[in-house]
Amino acid sequence: MRNSKKKNNNITPIVFQIWNDELKNRADAYFYQPIFKELYKTLQTGKYSISKLSKIIDGDLIKGILPNQEEKEGDVNIIQISNVGRDGVIDASDCITAKREVYDEKHILKRNDILVVITGATIGKVGFWQEDKPDYYLGGDIVKFQVKKDFDPIFIWAYLRSELGQKQILRHITGATNKHLSPDDVANIQIPLLPIEKQKKVSVAIQEAYEQKKNKEAEILKILSSIDDFVLGELGIDMLRGGGRADISDLE
């Protein structure tokens, strides 16, 4: 089979062969690239045994629902793809709403839910729901799941966002224009079975890193918010006279 990649604006062919017994339910060259075979070999030669994600999921893998136009503007909040950041953080500050009857109880977001985007330009994003807020439901083109008690959800979330997790996701994407990942593909992602103590060690380190990131972002926002006042102060201009900061419409 042949695939290709760009190198210095030229197309460099990648030629490789596979045997009949290696063929799955796909026949495209991309799926069988050596890079993916090497990935699974790396997993198998690691210190820990390997299992499929489906084996560590507590309950079912739940697929969300995208409300149509008539079903919007209701009394529940919907987490969509746009609410899931590339850094894995879910921003629930700007949600669409929908009618409650569109959803089942299984679509309610619960603390420690792990979300995976399965369609669109940002396919493969993995979010982590840390809230205990009521009335938040899973939107369309996303799947969610909880892990069993022997697994740390933050570790699993981080693993799916790592190179090992993202390459497996990348391999199973179908569609040239509207990219898609099936829930079964997500369920079949291979996971190393670290002891829970080691998972928690990784989890603590990840939480500390995100806390530092949050603190730095807050400090940056504080600095940025003070720039206007600083510049205007240096110019000797008070924009707050008249009851509020001037708007561009004041210049028209």
Coordinates of C-alpha atoms in Angstrom, one line a residue:
M1 CA 0.0 0.0 0.0
R2 CA 1.1 3.6 -0.5
N3 CA 0.6 6.8 1.4
S4 CA 2.4 10.1 1.0
K5 CA 3.5 13.1 3.0
K6 CA 4.8 16.6 2.2
K7 CA 8.5 17.2 2.6
N8 CA 9.9 20.6 1.5
N9 CA 6.7 21.2 -0.6
N10 CA 7.3 17.9 -2.4
I11 CA 5.4 14.7 -2.1
T12 CA 7.4 11.9 -0.6
P13 CA 5.8 8.5 -1.1
I14 CA 5.6 6.1 1.8
V15 CA 5.5 2.5 0.5
F16 CA 4.8 -0.5 2.8
Q17 CA 3.0 -3.8 2.7
I18 CA 0.5 -5.6 4.9
W19 CA -0.8 -9.2 4.9
N20 CA -4.4 -10.3 4.5
D21 CA -4.6 -11.3 8.1
E22 CA -3.7 -7.8 9.2
L23 CA -6.7 -6.2 7.3
K24 CA -9.4 -4.9 9.6
N25 CA -12.6 -3.2 8.5
R26 CA -10.7 -0.5 6.7
A27 CA -8.9 -0.6 3.3
D28 CA -7.3 2.8 3.1
A29 CA -3.5 3.2 3.2
Y30 CA -3.5 5.8 5.9
F31 CA -5.0 3.4 8.5
Y32 CA -2.1 0.9 8.0
Q33 CA 0.8 3.3 8.1
P34 CA 3.9 1.9 9.9
I35 CA 3.8 4.7 12.4
F36 CA 0.6 3.2 13.9
K37 CA 2.0 -0.3 14.0
E38 CA 5.0 1.1 15.9
L39 CA 2.7 2.9 18.3
Y40 CA 0.9 -0.3 19.3
K41 CA 4.3 -2.2 19.5
T42 CA 5.5 0.5 21.9
L43 CA 2.4 0.0 24.1
Q44 CA 2.8 -3.7 24.1
T45 CA 6.5 -3.6 25.1
G46 CA 5.8 -1.2 28.0
K47 CA 6.0 -2.1 31.7
Y48 CA 2.3 -2.6 32.1
S49 CA -0.4 -4.7 30.5
I50 CA -2.8 -3.2 28.0
S51 CA -6.6 -3.0 28.0
K52 CA -9.2 -1.4 25.8
L53 CA -10.9 1.7 27.1
S54 CA -14.3 -0.1 26.9
K55 CA -13.0 -2.5 29.7
I56 CA -12.5 0.4 32.2
I57 CA -15.6 2.4 31.5
D58 CA -18.2 2.4 34.3
G59 CA -21.5 2.0 32.5
D60 CA -22.0 3.0 28.9
L61 CA -20.3 5.3 26.5
I62 CA -23.0 8.0 25.9
K63 CA -23.4 10.0 22.7
G64 CA -24.8 13.5 23.0
I65 CA -27.6 15.1 21.2
L66 CA -27.6 18.3 19.1
P67 CA -30.9 20.1 19.5
N68 CA -32.5 21.4 16.3
Q69 CA -33.6 25.0 16.0
E70 CA -37.1 24.4 17.4
E71 CA -35.6 22.6 20.4
K72 CA -33.3 25.4 21.4
E73 CA -34.0 28.2 23.9
G74 CA -35.0 26.0 26.8
D75 CA -34.2 25.6 30.5
V76 CA -31.1 23.4 30.4
N77 CA -27.6 24.2 29.3
I78 CA -25.8 22.3 26.6
I79 CA -22.1 21.7 26.4
Q80 CA -21.1 21.8 22.7
I81 CA -17.8 21.2 20.9
S82 CA -17.0 24.9 21.1
N83 CA -17.1 24.7 24.9
V84 CA -14.3 22.1 25.0
G85 CA -10.9 23.8 24.9
R86 CA -7.9 22.4 23.1
D87 CA -6.2 22.4 26.5
G88 CA -8.9 19.9 27.8
V89 CA -10.7 22.5 29.9
I90 CA -14.4 22.9 29.5
D91 CA -15.7 26.5 29.6
A92 CA -19.4 26.5 30.6
S93 CA -19.7 30.3 30.8
D94 CA -21.3 30.6 27.3
C95 CA -23.7 27.7 26.5
I96 CA -26.7 27.4 24.3
T97 CA -29.9 26.2 26.0
A98 CA -32.4 23.6 25.0
K99 CA -35.7 22.1 26.1
R100 CA -35.3 19.6 28.8
E101 CA -37.5 17.0 27.1
V102 CA -35.0 16.6 24.3
Y103 CA -32.6 14.8 26.6
D104 CA -32.6 11.6 28.7
E105 CA -31.2 11.4 32.2
K106 CA -28.1 9.7 30.8
H107 CA -27.1 12.9 29.0
I108 CA -26.8 14.9 32.2
L109 CA -23.1 15.8 32.8
K110 CA -21.8 14.4 36.1
R111 CA -18.6 15.2 37.9
N112 CA -15.6 13.3 36.5
D113 CA -17.2 12.8 33.1
I114 CA -14.6 12.5 30.3
L115 CA -15.8 14.0 27.0
V116 CA -14.4 13.2 23.5
V117 CA -15.2 15.2 20.4
I118 CA -16.0 12.8 17.5
T119 CA -16.8 15.1 14.6
G120 CA -15.6 18.3 13.0
A121 CA -12.5 20.3 12.6
T122 CA -11.4 19.9 16.2
I123 CA -12.1 16.2 16.4
G124 CA -10.2 14.4 19.1
K125 CA -10.4 17.1 21.7
V126 CA -10.8 15.6 25.2
G127 CA -12.5 17.5 28.0
F128 CA -12.9 16.8 31.7
W129 CA -16.1 17.9 33.5
Q130 CA -15.2 18.9 37.1
E131 CA -18.5 20.6 38.1
D132 CA -21.4 19.6 40.3
K133 CA -23.7 22.0 38.5
P134 CA -27.3 20.9 37.7
D135 CA -29.0 21.2 34.3
Y136 CA -25.9 20.7 32.1
Y137 CA -26.3 18.2 29.3
L138 CA -24.2 16.6 26.6
G139 CA -24.5 18.2 23.2
G140 CA -24.1 16.7 19.7
D141 CA -20.9 15.1 18.2
I142 CA -19.5 14.4 21.6
V143 CA -19.3 11.2 23.7
K144 CA -18.9 10.9 27.4
F145 CA -18.0 8.3 29.9
Q146 CA -17.0 7.6 33.5
V147 CA -14.2 5.3 34.6
K148 CA -14.4 2.5 37.1
K149 CA -13.3 3.1 40.7
D150 CA -9.9 1.4 40.1
F151 CA -9.0 4.1 37.7
D152 CA -8.2 7.8 38.2
P153 CA -10.3 9.9 35.8
I154 CA -7.8 12.7 35.5
F155 CA -5.1 10.2 34.5
I156 CA -7.3 8.6 31.8
W157 CA -8.3 12.1 30.6
A158 CA -4.6 13.1 30.4
Y159 CA -3.7 9.8 28.6
L160 CA -6.3 10.4 25.9
R161 CA -4.8 13.9 25.4
S162 CA -1.3 12.5 25.2
E163 CA 0.5 11.5 22.0
L164 CA -0.3 7.8 22.7
G165 CA -4.0 8.6 22.9
Q166 CA -4.2 11.2 20.2
K167 CA -2.4 9.0 17.6
Q168 CA -4.9 6.2 18.2
I169 CA -7.8 8.7 17.7
L170 CA -6.1 10.1 14.6
R171 CA -5.8 6.6 13.1
H172 CA -9.5 5.9 13.3
I173 CA -10.8 9.2 11.9
T174 CA -12.8 8.8 8.6
G175 CA -14.0 11.3 6.1
A176 CA -11.9 13.8 4.1
T177 CA -14.2 16.9 4.6
N178 CA -16.5 16.1 7.6
K179 CA -14.2 14.1 9.8
H180 CA -15.8 11.5 12.0
L181 CA -14.9 9.1 14.8
S182 CA -17.3 6.4 15.8
P183 CA -18.1 5.7 19.5
D184 CA -16.7 2.1 18.9
D185 CA -13.4 3.6 17.8
V186 CA -13.2 5.5 21.1
A187 CA -14.1 2.4 23.1
N188 CA -11.3 0.5 21.4
I189 CA -8.5 2.9 22.3
Q190 CA -5.8 0.9 24.1
I191 CA -4.9 2.0 27.7
P192 CA -1.9 0.9 29.8
L193 CA -3.1 -0.5 33.2
L194 CA -0.9 1.4 35.7
P195 CA -1.4 0.7 39.4
I196 CA -3.9 3.2 40.9
E197 CA -1.0 4.7 43.1
K198 CA 0.9 5.6 39.9
Q199 CA -2.2 6.9 38.2
K200 CA -2.8 9.2 41.2
K201 CA 0.8 10.4 41.2
V202 CA 0.4 11.5 37.6
S203 CA -3.0 13.0 38.4
V204 CA -1.6 15.2 41.2
A205 CA 1.2 16.5 38.9
I206 CA -1.4 17.3 36.2
Q207 CA -3.6 19.2 38.6
E208 CA -0.7 21.2 39.9
A209 CA 0.3 22.1 36.3
Y210 CA -3.2 23.2 35.4
E211 CA -3.4 25.3 38.6
Q212 CA -0.2 27.0 37.7
K213 CA -1.5 27.7 34.2
K214 CA -4.7 29.1 35.7
N215 CA -2.8 31.4 38.1
K216 CA -0.6 32.7 35.2
E217 CA -3.6 33.3 33.0
A218 CA -5.3 35.3 35.8
E219 CA -2.2 37.3 36.3
I220 CA -1.9 38.0 32.6
L221 CA -5.6 39.1 32.4
K222 CA -5.0 41.4 35.4
I223 CA -2.0 43.0 33.6
L224 CA -4.0 43.4 30.4
S225 CA -6.9 45.0 32.1
S226 CA -4.7 47.6 33.6
I227 CA -3.0 48.6 30.3
D228 CA -5.9 50.9 29.2
D229 CA -5.9 52.8 32.5
F230 CA -2.1 53.1 32.5
V231 CA -1.9 54.4 28.9
L232 CA -4.8 56.8 29.4
G233 CA -3.3 57.9 32.7
E234 CA 0.0 58.7 31.1
L235 CA -1.9 60.8 28.5
G236 CA -3.8 62.6 31.2
I237 CA -7.2 61.5 29.9
D238 CA -10.0 60.4 32.1
M239 CA -12.4 58.1 30.1
L240 CA -14.7 57.5 33.1
R241 CA -16.2 61.0 33.2
G242 CA -19.9 61.1 32.2
G243 CA -20.8 57.8 33.9
G244 CA -18.7 55.2 32.1
R245 CA -15.9 54.3 29.8
A246 CA -16.2 55.8 26.3
D247 CA -17.6 53.6 23.6
I248 CA -16.8 53.8 19.9
S249 CA -20.3 55.0 19.3
D250 CA -19.4 58.2 21.2
L251 CA -17.1 59.1 18.3
E252 CA -19.8 58.8 15.6

